[in-house]
Short mmCIF file of C-alpha atoms and ligand atoms in Angstrom, two decimals:
data_model
loop_
_atom_site.label_atom_id
_atom_site.label_comp_id
_atom_site.label_asym_id
_atom_site.label_seq_id
_atom_site.Cartn_x
_atom_site.Cartn_y
_atom_site.Cartn_z
CA MET A 1 75.59 49.40 82.63
CA SER A 2 79.22 48.99 81.61
CA THR A 3 82.08 50.30 83.70
CA PHE A 4 85.74 51.12 83.22
CA THR A 5 88.35 50.04 85.76
CA VAL A 6 90.77 52.87 86.46
CA VAL A 7 94.28 51.54 87.11
CA ASN A 8 97.15 53.26 88.96
CA PRO A 9 99.97 53.36 86.36
CA ALA A 10 102.67 53.32 89.05
CA THR A 11 101.37 50.20 90.82
CA GLU A 12 99.25 48.51 88.10
CA GLN A 13 96.57 48.11 90.82
CA PRO A 14 92.89 48.97 90.21
CA VAL A 15 91.78 52.25 91.77
CA THR A 16 88.03 52.25 91.15
CA ASP A 17 85.33 51.39 88.62
CA VAL A 18 83.67 54.24 86.76
CA PRO A 19 80.31 53.82 85.00
CA LEU A 20 80.37 54.64 81.28
CA ALA A 21 77.54 56.81 79.96
CA THR A 22 75.33 55.43 77.20
CA VAL A 23 73.99 57.32 74.19
CA ALA A 24 70.62 57.72 76.00
CA GLU A 25 72.36 59.18 79.08
CA THR A 26 74.38 61.49 76.85
CA ASP A 27 71.21 62.71 75.14
CA ALA A 28 69.55 63.33 78.52
CA ALA A 29 72.59 65.33 79.71
CA VAL A 30 72.66 67.41 76.53
CA GLU A 31 68.96 68.16 76.92
CA ARG A 32 69.45 69.23 80.55
CA ALA A 33 72.32 71.47 79.43
CA HIS A 34 70.08 72.94 76.72
CA GLU A 35 67.35 73.64 79.29
CA ALA A 36 69.88 75.28 81.63
CA PHE A 37 71.21 77.57 78.90
CA PRO A 38 68.63 80.41 78.86
CA ALA A 39 68.93 81.13 82.58
CA TRP A 40 72.73 80.85 82.59
CA ARG A 41 73.17 83.22 79.64
CA ALA A 42 70.65 85.63 81.18
CA LEU A 43 72.46 85.79 84.52
CA PRO A 44 73.85 89.32 84.96
CA PRO A 45 77.53 89.25 83.96
CA GLY A 46 78.73 90.15 87.44
CA GLU A 47 76.79 87.24 88.93
CA ARG A 48 78.16 84.77 86.38
CA ALA A 49 81.63 86.10 87.21
CA ALA A 50 80.97 85.59 90.94
CA VAL A 51 79.95 81.95 90.42
CA LEU A 52 83.14 81.31 88.43
CA ARG A 53 85.22 82.93 91.18
CA ARG A 54 83.53 80.71 93.77
CA PHE A 55 84.26 77.71 91.53
CA ALA A 56 87.93 78.78 91.39
CA ALA A 57 88.01 79.10 95.19
CA ALA A 58 86.50 75.61 95.56
CA VAL A 59 89.19 74.17 93.27
CA ASP A 60 91.82 76.08 95.24
CA ALA A 61 90.58 74.56 98.49
CA HIS A 62 90.90 71.08 96.97
CA VAL A 63 94.20 71.34 95.08
CA GLU A 64 95.85 68.66 97.20
CA GLU A 65 92.91 66.28 96.91
CA LEU A 66 92.76 66.75 93.12
CA ALA A 67 96.53 66.30 92.85
CA GLU A 68 96.41 63.08 94.85
CA LEU A 69 93.67 61.77 92.57
CA GLU A 70 95.74 62.59 89.48
CA VAL A 71 98.87 60.98 90.88
CA ARG A 72 96.87 57.76 91.38
CA ASN A 73 94.82 57.93 88.19
CA ALA A 74 97.34 59.24 85.64
CA GLY A 75 100.74 58.63 87.28
CA HIS A 76 101.51 62.35 87.15
CA THR A 77 104.21 63.51 89.50
CA TRP A 78 103.05 65.30 92.63
CA GLY A 79 104.67 68.52 91.38
CA ASN A 80 102.94 68.35 88.01
CA ALA A 81 99.59 67.34 89.49
CA THR A 82 99.51 70.23 91.98
CA TRP A 83 100.47 72.62 89.16
CA GLU A 84 97.66 71.18 87.02
CA ALA A 85 94.98 71.59 89.70
CA GLY A 86 96.26 75.13 90.27
CA ASN A 87 96.02 75.75 86.53
CA VAL A 88 92.29 74.92 86.61
CA ARG A 89 91.84 77.41 89.46
CA ASP A 90 93.87 80.06 87.62
CA CYS A 91 91.93 79.57 84.37
CA LEU A 92 88.62 79.92 86.22
CA ASN A 93 89.85 83.08 87.93
CA TYR A 94 91.25 84.52 84.69
CA TYR A 95 88.05 83.88 82.71
CA SER A 96 85.81 84.97 85.58
CA ALA A 97 86.70 88.49 84.43
CA ALA A 98 85.35 87.77 80.95
CA PRO A 99 81.56 87.95 81.49
CA GLU A 100 81.88 91.66 82.30
CA ARG A 101 84.19 92.22 79.31
CA MET A 102 82.37 90.55 76.41
CA PHE A 103 82.77 93.76 74.43
CA GLY A 104 81.21 94.28 71.06
CA ARG A 105 82.10 96.98 68.54
CA GLN A 106 80.45 100.11 67.26
CA ILE A 107 81.00 100.47 63.53
CA PRO A 108 80.22 103.70 61.64
CA VAL A 109 77.88 103.04 58.73
CA PRO A 110 75.78 105.43 56.59
CA GLY A 111 72.24 106.07 57.83
CA GLY A 112 72.75 104.82 61.38
CA ILE A 113 75.12 102.85 63.55
CA ASP A 114 76.09 99.22 63.73
CA VAL A 115 76.77 97.50 67.00
CA THR A 116 78.06 93.98 67.48
CA PHE A 117 77.41 91.40 70.18
CA HIS A 118 79.11 88.15 71.15
CA GLU A 119 76.26 85.71 71.59
CA PRO A 120 76.90 82.42 73.40
CA LEU A 121 76.39 79.32 71.29
CA GLY A 122 74.32 77.11 73.63
CA VAL A 123 75.59 73.68 74.64
CA VAL A 124 79.33 73.17 74.14
CA GLY A 125 80.87 69.66 74.16
CA ILE A 126 84.43 69.31 75.41
CA ILE A 127 86.38 66.13 74.68
CA VAL A 128 89.51 65.65 76.78
CA PRO A 129 92.50 63.30 76.28
CA TRP A 130 94.21 61.32 79.04
CA ASN A 131 97.53 63.12 79.06
CA PHE A 132 96.48 66.37 80.81
CA PRO A 133 93.02 65.66 82.23
CA MET A 134 92.78 68.77 84.41
CA PRO A 135 94.33 71.62 82.38
CA ILE A 136 92.59 70.68 79.13
CA LEU A 137 89.25 70.48 80.92
CA GLY A 138 89.90 73.95 82.39
CA TRP A 139 91.05 75.49 79.09
CA GLY A 140 87.72 74.59 77.46
CA MET A 141 85.31 74.79 80.37
CA ALA A 142 86.33 78.14 81.87
CA PRO A 143 86.02 80.39 78.77
CA ALA A 144 82.97 78.49 77.47
CA LEU A 145 81.09 79.00 80.77
CA ALA A 146 82.27 82.60 81.05
CA ALA A 147 80.83 83.36 77.61
CA GLY A 148 77.42 82.12 78.79
CA ASN A 149 77.35 78.59 77.36
CA THR A 150 76.45 75.42 79.17
CA VAL A 151 79.01 72.63 78.97
CA VAL A 152 79.08 68.86 78.70
CA VAL A 153 82.48 67.22 79.16
CA LYS A 154 83.74 63.81 78.13
CA PRO A 155 86.93 62.94 79.99
CA ALA A 156 89.20 60.24 78.57
CA GLU A 157 88.23 56.69 79.51
CA LEU A 158 91.58 56.18 81.29
CA THR A 159 91.49 59.38 83.39
CA PRO A 160 88.00 60.46 84.49
CA LEU A 161 88.53 60.94 88.24
CA THR A 162 89.66 64.56 88.51
CA ALA A 163 87.03 65.71 86.00
CA ILE A 164 84.28 64.02 88.03
CA ARG A 165 85.52 65.75 91.20
CA ILE A 166 85.84 69.14 89.49
CA GLY A 167 82.24 68.78 88.28
CA GLU A 168 81.13 68.18 91.89
CA LEU A 169 83.10 71.22 93.06
CA GLY A 170 81.38 73.33 90.41
CA ARG A 171 77.96 72.32 91.72
CA GLU A 172 78.99 72.97 95.33
CA ALA A 173 80.26 76.40 94.28
CA GLY A 174 76.86 77.32 92.87
CA LEU A 175 76.84 76.33 89.20
CA PRO A 176 73.17 75.67 88.49
CA GLU A 177 72.00 72.16 87.59
CA GLY A 178 72.81 71.32 83.96
CA VAL A 179 75.34 74.12 83.44
CA LEU A 180 78.36 71.78 83.70
CA THR A 181 77.98 68.01 83.30
CA ILE A 182 80.82 65.50 83.37
CA LEU A 183 80.02 62.40 81.34
CA PRO A 184 82.64 59.64 81.59
CA GLY A 185 82.27 57.34 78.63
CA ALA A 186 83.74 55.90 75.48
CA GLY A 187 84.92 58.16 72.69
CA THR A 188 82.90 56.24 70.15
CA VAL A 189 79.74 56.60 72.29
CA VAL A 190 79.71 59.87 74.26
CA GLY A 191 82.30 61.71 72.15
CA GLU A 192 80.64 60.82 68.87
CA ARG A 193 77.24 61.80 70.26
CA PHE A 194 78.58 65.29 71.02
CA VAL A 195 79.42 65.48 67.31
CA THR A 196 76.09 64.16 66.05
CA HIS A 197 73.70 65.72 68.59
CA PRO A 198 72.11 68.80 67.00
CA LEU A 199 71.81 70.65 70.33
CA VAL A 200 75.60 70.57 70.84
CA ARG A 201 76.64 73.73 69.01
CA LYS A 202 80.41 73.41 69.29
CA VAL A 203 82.88 70.62 69.97
CA ALA A 204 86.21 71.53 71.54
CA PHE A 205 88.34 68.46 70.92
CA THR A 206 91.84 67.72 72.19
CA GLY A 207 93.43 64.45 71.19
CA SER A 208 95.07 62.62 68.34
CA THR A 209 95.15 63.95 64.80
CA ALA A 210 93.46 60.77 63.53
CA VAL A 211 90.40 61.21 65.78
CA GLY A 212 90.45 64.99 65.21
CA LYS A 213 89.95 64.43 61.48
CA ARG A 214 86.87 62.30 62.23
CA ILE A 215 85.48 64.97 64.54
CA MET A 216 85.95 67.65 61.89
CA ALA A 217 84.29 65.50 59.22
CA GLY A 218 81.39 64.74 61.59
CA CYS A 219 80.94 68.39 62.53
CA ALA A 220 80.77 69.29 58.83
CA GLU A 221 77.44 67.44 58.60
CA GLN A 222 75.78 70.13 60.74
CA VAL A 223 78.24 72.96 60.04
CA LYS A 224 79.03 72.61 63.73
CA ARG A 225 81.83 74.73 65.14
CA CYS A 226 84.90 72.83 66.29
CA THR A 227 88.26 73.55 67.78
CA LEU A 228 90.91 70.89 67.29
CA GLU A 229 94.02 70.63 69.48
CA LEU A 230 95.92 67.68 68.02
CA GLY A 231 99.26 65.94 67.92
CA GLY A 232 102.77 67.32 67.65
CA LYS A 233 106.36 66.47 66.78
CA SER A 234 108.06 69.62 67.87
CA ALA A 235 111.66 70.69 67.38
CA ASN A 236 114.11 72.03 69.93
CA VAL A 237 116.72 73.91 67.87
CA VAL A 238 120.08 74.47 69.57
CA PHE A 239 122.53 76.83 67.86
CA ALA A 240 126.28 76.76 68.51
CA ASP A 241 126.20 80.25 70.07
CA ALA A 242 123.66 79.19 72.75
CA ASP A 243 124.46 78.71 76.41
CA LEU A 244 124.87 74.98 75.81
CA ALA A 245 124.77 74.02 79.47
CA ALA A 246 121.46 75.86 79.92
CA ALA A 247 120.05 74.37 76.70
CA ALA A 248 121.07 70.85 77.75
CA ALA A 249 119.65 71.36 81.26
CA ALA A 250 116.30 72.53 79.82
CA ALA A 251 116.00 69.88 77.08
CA PRO A 252 114.87 66.98 79.33
CA TYR A 253 112.01 69.09 80.73
CA ALA A 254 111.01 70.03 77.19
CA VAL A 255 110.51 66.42 76.19
CA PHE A 256 110.35 64.14 79.25
CA ASP A 257 107.85 66.17 81.26
CA ASN A 258 104.77 64.02 81.91
CA ALA A 259 106.90 61.09 80.69
CA GLY A 260 106.84 62.59 77.20
CA GLN A 261 103.05 62.25 76.99
CA ASP A 262 102.82 65.88 76.04
CA CYS A 263 101.49 67.26 72.76
CA CYS A 264 104.15 70.01 73.01
CA ALA A 265 107.05 67.62 73.69
CA ARG A 266 110.16 68.88 71.90
CA SER A 267 110.98 65.32 70.85
CA ARG A 268 113.17 66.28 67.88
CA ILE A 269 116.37 67.95 69.06
CA LEU A 270 118.22 69.73 66.25
CA VAL A 271 121.79 70.65 67.17
CA GLU A 272 124.25 72.72 65.11
CA ARG A 273 126.86 70.27 63.82
CA SER A 274 129.87 72.01 65.38
CA VAL A 275 128.49 71.49 68.93
CA HIS A 276 126.59 68.24 68.38
CA ASP A 277 128.92 66.00 70.41
CA GLU A 278 129.47 68.53 73.19
CA PHE A 279 125.70 69.06 73.52
CA LEU A 280 125.06 65.30 73.62
CA SER A 281 127.47 64.79 76.50
CA LEU A 282 125.89 67.66 78.45
CA LEU A 283 122.45 66.23 77.71
CA GLN A 284 123.52 62.81 78.96
CA LYS A 285 124.50 64.31 82.32
CA ALA A 286 121.17 66.13 82.56
CA VAL A 287 119.19 62.98 81.72
CA ASP A 288 121.23 60.86 84.17
CA GLY A 289 120.33 63.36 86.88
CA MET A 290 116.56 63.14 86.36
CA ALA A 291 114.55 61.97 89.36
CA VAL A 292 112.44 59.21 87.77
CA LEU A 293 110.60 58.05 90.86
CA ASP A 294 107.24 56.92 92.15
CA PRO A 295 105.03 59.89 91.19
CA SER A 296 103.71 60.28 94.74
CA ASP A 297 107.29 60.98 95.90
CA ARG A 298 107.49 64.78 96.18
CA ALA A 299 110.96 64.69 94.55
CA SER A 300 109.81 62.80 91.44
CA GLU A 301 110.36 64.61 88.13
CA MET A 302 109.04 61.85 85.88
CA GLY A 303 106.53 59.09 86.47
CA PRO A 304 105.36 56.04 84.51
CA LEU A 305 103.42 55.94 81.26
CA ILE A 306 99.64 55.84 81.44
CA SER A 307 99.13 52.18 80.45
CA ALA A 308 100.76 48.91 79.41
CA LYS A 309 99.50 49.59 75.88
CA GLN A 310 101.19 53.00 75.73
CA ARG A 311 104.41 51.49 77.06
CA SER A 312 104.47 48.83 74.34
CA VAL A 313 103.84 51.48 71.63
CA VAL A 314 106.78 53.51 72.94
CA GLN A 315 109.03 50.46 73.29
CA SER A 316 108.35 49.43 69.69
CA TYR A 317 109.71 52.82 68.50
CA VAL A 318 112.79 52.52 70.71
CA GLU A 319 113.53 48.99 69.44
CA GLN A 320 113.86 50.30 65.87
CA ALA A 321 115.97 53.32 66.84
CA ASP A 322 119.68 54.04 67.37
CA VAL A 323 119.73 54.56 71.17
CA ALA A 324 122.49 56.93 72.36
CA PHE A 325 121.75 56.64 76.10
CA THR A 326 118.97 56.19 78.61
CA GLY A 327 118.35 57.68 82.05
CA PRO A 328 117.13 55.99 85.21
CA ALA A 329 113.80 54.23 85.80
CA PRO A 330 112.48 52.18 88.73
CA SER A 331 112.20 48.41 88.46
CA GLY A 332 109.14 46.53 89.68
CA PRO A 333 105.51 47.33 88.99
CA GLY A 334 104.44 50.35 86.94
CA TYR A 335 104.47 51.18 83.26
CA TRP A 336 108.01 52.56 83.29
CA VAL A 337 110.14 53.56 80.34
CA PRO A 338 113.42 55.36 81.11
CA PRO A 339 114.07 58.75 79.52
CA THR A 340 115.71 57.74 76.24
CA VAL A 341 117.79 59.71 73.75
CA THR A 342 118.24 58.32 70.25
CA LEU A 343 120.14 59.53 67.18
CA SER A 344 118.47 60.14 63.81
CA SER A 345 120.42 60.37 60.60
CA SER A 346 117.47 60.37 58.21
CA PRO A 347 114.29 62.45 58.32
CA ASP A 348 112.48 59.29 57.20
CA ASP A 349 113.17 57.50 60.52
CA PRO A 350 109.78 56.75 62.14
CA ILE A 351 111.12 58.09 65.43
CA TRP A 352 111.92 61.39 63.71
CA ARG A 353 108.57 61.69 61.91
CA GLU A 354 105.93 60.17 64.21
CA GLU A 355 104.55 61.29 67.54
CA VAL A 356 105.89 58.67 69.99
CA PHE A 357 104.10 60.06 73.06
CA GLY A 358 106.62 58.70 75.52
CA PRO A 359 109.95 59.75 77.10
CA VAL A 360 111.95 59.48 73.90
CA ALA A 361 113.92 62.26 72.19
CA THR A 362 115.85 61.96 68.98
CA VAL A 363 118.80 64.15 68.04
CA MET A 364 119.91 65.25 64.57
CA ALA A 365 122.66 67.64 63.43
CA PHE A 366 122.05 70.65 61.17
CA ASP A 367 124.43 72.83 59.17
CA ASP A 368 123.13 76.39 59.27
CA GLU A 369 120.08 78.50 60.08
CA ALA A 370 118.26 77.76 56.83
CA ASP A 371 118.89 74.04 57.24
CA ALA A 372 117.60 74.17 60.84
CA VAL A 373 114.34 75.85 59.81
CA ALA A 374 113.83 73.48 56.87
CA ARG A 375 114.36 70.42 59.08
CA ALA A 376 112.13 71.79 61.85
CA ASN A 377 109.37 72.37 59.27
CA ASP A 378 109.73 68.97 57.60
CA THR A 379 106.73 67.54 59.44
CA GLU A 380 102.97 67.43 59.04
CA TYR A 381 102.67 68.83 62.58
CA GLY A 382 103.17 72.37 63.87
CA LEU A 383 102.33 72.69 67.54
CA SER A 384 105.34 74.03 69.41
CA GLY A 385 109.11 74.32 69.50
CA SER A 386 112.10 75.94 71.16
CA ILE A 387 115.11 77.90 69.94
CA PHE A 388 118.31 78.25 71.95
CA THR A 389 120.66 80.99 70.74
CA ALA A 390 122.45 84.08 72.06
CA ASP A 391 121.55 86.05 68.90
CA VAL A 392 118.24 87.90 69.35
CA GLY A 393 117.89 88.57 65.63
CA ARG A 394 118.34 84.92 64.80
CA ALA A 395 115.90 83.92 67.55
CA LEU A 396 113.23 86.11 65.96
CA ARG A 397 114.01 85.03 62.38
CA VAL A 398 113.86 81.34 63.30
CA ALA A 399 110.75 81.80 65.47
CA ARG A 400 109.04 83.50 62.52
CA GLY A 401 110.30 80.79 60.14
CA ILE A 402 109.10 77.76 62.09
CA GLU A 403 105.53 76.79 61.19
CA ALA A 404 104.22 76.16 64.70
CA GLY A 405 101.78 77.85 67.04
CA ASN A 406 103.79 78.08 70.28
CA LEU A 407 107.50 78.81 70.35
CA SER A 408 109.88 79.56 73.19
CA VAL A 409 113.31 81.20 72.99
CA ASN A 410 115.93 80.10 75.53
CA SER A 411 113.13 78.41 77.50
CA HIS A 412 111.50 75.01 77.28
CA SER A 413 107.84 76.06 77.34
CA ALA A 414 105.50 78.61 75.79
CA VAL A 415 102.22 77.51 77.39
CA ARG A 416 100.53 80.09 79.59
CA TYR A 417 96.81 80.56 80.12
CA TRP A 418 96.98 84.26 79.24
CA THR A 419 98.53 83.68 75.79
CA PRO A 420 96.91 81.94 72.81
CA PHE A 421 97.59 78.25 72.32
CA GLY A 422 97.05 76.05 69.27
CA GLY A 423 98.59 74.39 66.27
CA PHE A 424 99.58 75.00 62.66
CA LYS A 425 99.12 72.37 59.94
CA GLN A 426 97.82 69.02 61.26
CA SER A 427 98.37 70.04 64.88
CA GLY A 428 95.00 71.68 64.95
CA LEU A 429 92.48 74.31 64.15
CA GLY A 430 91.61 77.36 66.23
CA ARG A 431 93.15 78.71 69.41
CA GLU A 432 92.50 78.20 73.11
CA LEU A 433 93.56 80.32 76.06
CA GLY A 434 94.57 83.98 75.95
CA PRO A 435 92.23 86.93 76.28
CA ASP A 436 90.18 86.05 73.16
CA ALA A 437 89.26 82.50 74.18
CA PRO A 438 85.71 83.30 75.36
CA ASN A 439 84.93 84.79 71.92
CA ALA A 440 85.69 81.39 70.38
CA PHE A 441 82.60 80.14 72.23
CA THR A 442 80.34 82.82 70.74
CA GLU A 443 78.95 83.99 67.43
CA GLU A 444 79.47 87.61 66.49
CA LYS A 445 76.22 89.35 65.60
CA ASN A 446 75.87 92.79 64.02
CA VAL A 447 72.81 94.94 64.57
CA PHE A 448 72.17 97.98 62.37
CA ILE A 449 70.19 100.81 64.00
CA ALA A 450 68.85 103.40 61.57
CA HIS A 451 69.09 107.02 62.61
CA GLY A 452 65.65 107.56 61.21
P1 NAD B 1 92.53 60.22 71.35
O1 NAD B 1 92.33 60.99 70.10
O2 NAD B 1 92.60 58.73 71.26
O3 NAD B 1 91.38 60.54 72.41
C1 NAD B 1 91.11 61.85 72.83
C2 NAD B 1 89.69 61.90 73.35
O4 NAD B 1 88.80 61.66 72.26
C3 NAD B 1 89.35 60.84 74.41
O5 NAD B 1 88.46 61.38 75.35
C4 NAD B 1 88.66 59.76 73.58
O6 NAD B 1 87.78 58.98 74.34
C5 NAD B 1 87.91 60.61 72.59
N1 NAD B 1 87.55 59.90 71.34
C6 NAD B 1 88.15 58.82 70.80
N2 NAD B 1 87.50 58.46 69.67
C7 NAD B 1 86.50 59.33 69.50
C8 NAD B 1 85.50 59.51 68.49
N3 NAD B 1 85.42 58.67 67.45
N4 NAD B 1 84.63 60.54 68.60
C9 NAD B 1 84.73 61.40 69.65
N5 NAD B 1 85.65 61.29 70.63
C10 NAD B 1 86.53 60.27 70.55
O7 NAD B 1 93.84 60.83 72.01
P2 NAD B 1 94.58 60.39 73.34
O8 NAD B 1 95.39 59.18 73.02
O9 NAD B 1 93.62 60.35 74.48
O10 NAD B 1 95.54 61.65 73.60
C11 NAD B 1 96.79 61.77 73.06
C12 NAD B 1 96.77 62.68 71.84
O11 NAD B 1 96.26 63.95 72.21
C13 NAD B 1 98.17 62.96 71.31
O12 NAD B 1 98.15 62.89 69.91
C14 NAD B 1 98.44 64.37 71.80
O13 NAD B 1 99.40 65.07 71.02
C15 NAD B 1 97.11 64.98 71.71
N6 NAD B 1 97.03 66.17 72.56
C16 NAD B 1 96.98 67.41 71.97
C17 NAD B 1 96.96 68.55 72.76
C18 NAD B 1 96.90 69.93 72.17
O14 NAD B 1 96.53 70.84 72.89
N7 NAD B 1 97.22 70.11 70.90
C19 NAD B 1 96.98 68.43 74.15
C20 NAD B 1 97.04 67.15 74.71
C21 NAD B 1 97.05 66.03 73.90
#
């Protein structure tokens, strides 16, 4: 049996060894999930809701333990990690209301009536990346279970620990055997088997666009449902009429949160030319003031990158770029990269076009509203973005003009579990979260009943 050594990114010290599931173990888990499906879907909706509420309460009782695990496993700051564990609890609570609200429709048709049902799919496979191990698990698991599916989860190789613990909490809270199985393993082994196994009826994948394309191609073989939440290169558009101090204070959190390892990172900052220099000096002050500290320090706002490999990828982008300034970072062990702001003059710069996935923002000037929208849209991605302006009409025009799934106005984030989340263009396919998410784990069936 092969294992993976989990390493603490802030100390570079091993934390623990985690066994990696084989194809045979994956098949056995999928079969157990398939066997568990009929009873789970048949549970009266109120009882399924009660189990999910107990699961949420169990997560709530272990928020600190889960957060500590994530600080050690992923280098997330204490503040982020406690928020993330709380987000799993909140998602479970939110979707625990869904089993009793899986409404169908009644459609008038000649000669009778037509009623529709949302039928669960069966076994759902959820593939999670390393950057947000807990929330992304919760965003797939909670609505899929609520809709009556059984779930197999593959956490990322680098960050399996919180998922394993959440799986245990689910069992302790009363999820029946086989309803939720956490399967740490390699993407090319466990993840690919979710795609090829005929009993897995949907794959909810979050990760890179390159792997997402493979998943979609693989799912096509069986016309298997898939949701893809992929990469991003989002724009933060700052107009001259904005509250520049507020925009500059928010910008670091929009891109350096989770050390920039965030699919929604607003890593392209577009600033109206007339305020470009003023904004940059305000941004420099904000970046200088960031608390880049050991992630277990309660005051830390930014921790290290996940791995030495990720740090060298990020550094190779910075080496080719025009660096305007950098913020603080600890010396000594840990995969640290300081928050870094670079300048881009050409939209062909790799740092302007490619997802760096580290604490690196690049700034470019624009001339007017049309230019801002064109530059924001000049990317294959379309996940998120922000607009800072005092003009409500412009905010709406630009928000409607930017081809991205999640936009915020005068705020650095648009991600909330009660609103839909997902990408345009190569940032993905389908939506998670929001009130409709459980339906994405069902098939809609219509039944015609003749009047006779
Ligand atoms: P990745 O694509 O390398 O891996 C993601 C997951 O897929 C991991 O669990 C991995 O083991 C698995 N995997 C790898 N190869 C596979 C294969 N052939 N078949 C099945 N599964 C396979 O991505 P990553 O480096 O872990 O995560 C970073 C990427 O995720 C970034 O591009 C980021 O933007 C994206 N992301 C997107 C969202 C979103 O909601 N849109 C959220 C977080 C991260």
